[in-house]
Amino acid sequence: MIPGGGQPNMQQLLQQAQKMQQDLARAQEELAQTEVEGQAGGGLVKATVTGAGELRALKIDPKAVDPEDTETLADLVIAAVQAANDNARSLQQQKLGPLAQGLGGGSGIPGLPF
């Protein structure tokens, strides 16, 4: 029972839920279009990913390429991609966090990384 004897306005609740869903979809679309960068080796390797975590670009400075030591280059690539993905996760939390809280705290919502 609601204090004051009133019933919840189901139509209003449904409209609020639809608006939150639309806002969430819009934020996810923005994330898919936004690019963030990560780098390693003092900028020798740079990775660009979308806010949704899709790898879009990888730049390798020729100074990072040593035919005798491809392991270091591989490590730099991995580190750059991980840094870019960390930046993407921060962007996701920034954009989707408030929406997830509005939808019940963010836990248990399919498709959200947190």
CSV table of C-alpha atoms in Angstrom, one decimal:
chain,number,residue,atom,x,y,z
A,1,MET,CA,0.0,0.0,0.0
A,2,ILE,CA,1.2,3.5,-0.8
A,3,PRO,CA,1.1,6.2,1.9
A,4,GLY,CA,-1.8,8.5,1.3
A,5,GLY,CA,-3.9,5.7,-0.1
A,6,GLY,CA,-2.9,6.3,-3.8
A,7,GLN,CA,-2.0,3.6,-6.3
A,8,PRO,CA,1.2,3.8,-8.4
A,9,ASN,CA,0.6,5.3,-11.8
A,10,MET,CA,1.6,2.4,-14.0
A,11,GLN,CA,1.4,4.5,-17.1
A,12,GLN,CA,3.9,7.0,-15.6
A,13,LEU,CA,6.2,4.1,-14.4
A,14,LEU,CA,6.1,2.6,-17.9
A,15,GLN,CA,7.0,5.9,-19.5
A,16,GLN,CA,9.9,6.4,-17.1
A,17,ALA,CA,11.2,2.9,-17.9
A,18,GLN,CA,10.9,3.6,-21.6
A,19,LYS,CA,12.8,6.9,-21.3
A,20,MET,CA,15.5,5.2,-19.3
A,21,GLN,CA,15.7,2.4,-21.9
A,22,GLN,CA,16.0,5.0,-24.7
A,23,ASP,CA,18.6,7.0,-22.8
A,24,LEU,CA,20.6,3.8,-22.3
A,25,ALA,CA,20.4,2.9,-26.0
A,26,ARG,CA,21.5,6.4,-26.9
A,27,ALA,CA,24.4,6.2,-24.5
A,28,GLN,CA,25.5,2.8,-25.9
A,29,GLU,CA,25.4,4.2,-29.4
A,30,GLU,CA,27.5,7.2,-28.3
A,31,LEU,CA,30.0,4.7,-26.8
A,32,ALA,CA,30.1,2.8,-30.1
A,33,GLN,CA,31.0,6.0,-32.0
A,34,THR,CA,33.5,7.5,-29.4
A,35,GLU,CA,37.1,6.5,-29.8
A,36,VAL,CA,39.7,6.4,-27.0
A,37,GLU,CA,43.4,5.7,-27.1
A,38,GLY,CA,45.9,3.8,-25.0
A,39,GLN,CA,49.6,3.7,-25.5
A,40,ALA,CA,52.7,1.8,-24.3
A,41,GLY,CA,56.4,2.3,-24.5
A,42,GLY,CA,56.2,6.0,-24.2
A,43,GLY,CA,54.0,6.3,-27.2
A,44,LEU,CA,55.8,3.8,-29.4
A,45,VAL,CA,52.6,1.8,-29.7
A,46,LYS,CA,49.2,3.4,-29.7
A,47,ALA,CA,45.9,1.6,-29.8
A,48,THR,CA,42.5,3.2,-30.5
A,49,VAL,CA,39.3,1.5,-29.4
A,50,THR,CA,35.7,2.6,-29.3
A,51,GLY,CA,34.0,3.3,-26.0
A,52,ALA,CA,32.4,-0.2,-26.5
A,53,GLY,CA,35.9,-1.8,-26.7
A,54,GLU,CA,36.2,-2.4,-30.4
A,55,LEU,CA,39.8,-2.1,-31.7
A,56,ARG,CA,39.8,0.5,-34.5
A,57,ALA,CA,43.4,1.4,-35.0
A,58,LEU,CA,46.9,0.3,-34.1
A,59,LYS,CA,49.9,2.6,-34.7
A,60,ILE,CA,53.5,1.3,-34.3
A,61,ASP,CA,56.4,3.6,-34.4
A,62,PRO,CA,59.2,2.1,-36.6
A,63,LYS,CA,61.6,2.5,-33.6
A,64,ALA,CA,59.6,-0.2,-31.8
A,65,VAL,CA,60.2,-2.7,-34.6
A,66,ASP,CA,63.3,-4.9,-33.9
A,67,PRO,CA,63.3,-8.1,-36.0
A,68,GLU,CA,65.5,-9.7,-33.3
A,69,ASP,CA,63.0,-8.9,-30.5
A,70,THR,CA,59.4,-9.4,-31.6
A,71,GLU,CA,58.4,-10.3,-28.1
A,72,THR,CA,58.9,-6.8,-26.8
A,73,LEU,CA,56.8,-5.4,-29.7
A,74,ALA,CA,54.0,-7.9,-28.9
A,75,ASP,CA,54.1,-6.9,-25.2
A,76,LEU,CA,53.8,-3.2,-26.2
A,77,VAL,CA,50.9,-4.0,-28.5
A,78,ILE,CA,49.1,-5.9,-25.7
A,79,ALA,CA,49.8,-3.2,-23.2
A,80,ALA,CA,48.5,-0.4,-25.5
A,81,VAL,CA,45.3,-2.3,-26.3
A,82,GLN,CA,44.8,-3.0,-22.6
A,83,ALA,CA,45.3,0.7,-21.8
A,84,ALA,CA,42.8,1.6,-24.5
A,85,ASN,CA,40.3,-0.9,-23.1
A,86,ASP,CA,40.8,0.5,-19.6
A,87,ASN,CA,40.0,4.0,-21.0
A,88,ALA,CA,36.9,2.6,-22.7
A,89,ARG,CA,35.7,1.0,-19.5
A,90,SER,CA,36.1,4.3,-17.7
A,91,LEU,CA,34.1,6.0,-20.4
A,92,GLN,CA,31.4,3.3,-20.1
A,93,GLN,CA,31.1,3.8,-16.4
A,94,GLN,CA,31.0,7.6,-16.9
A,95,LYS,CA,28.2,7.3,-19.6
A,96,LEU,CA,26.3,4.3,-18.4
A,97,GLY,CA,26.8,4.4,-14.6
A,98,PRO,CA,24.1,7.0,-13.9
A,99,LEU,CA,21.7,5.2,-16.2
A,100,ALA,CA,22.3,1.9,-14.6
A,101,GLN,CA,21.7,3.4,-11.2
A,102,GLY,CA,18.4,4.7,-12.4
A,103,LEU,CA,17.5,1.2,-13.6
A,104,GLY,CA,18.2,-0.4,-10.2
A,105,GLY,CA,21.8,0.0,-9.4
A,106,GLY,CA,23.5,-1.6,-12.4
A,107,SER,CA,23.7,-5.2,-11.2
A,108,GLY,CA,22.0,-7.8,-13.2
A,109,ILE,CA,21.3,-5.6,-16.2
A,110,PRO,CA,22.2,-7.6,-19.4
A,111,GLY,CA,24.8,-5.9,-21.6
A,112,LEU,CA,26.3,-3.6,-19.0
A,113,PRO,CA,29.9,-4.3,-18.0
A,114,PHE,CA,29.4,-3.4,-14.4
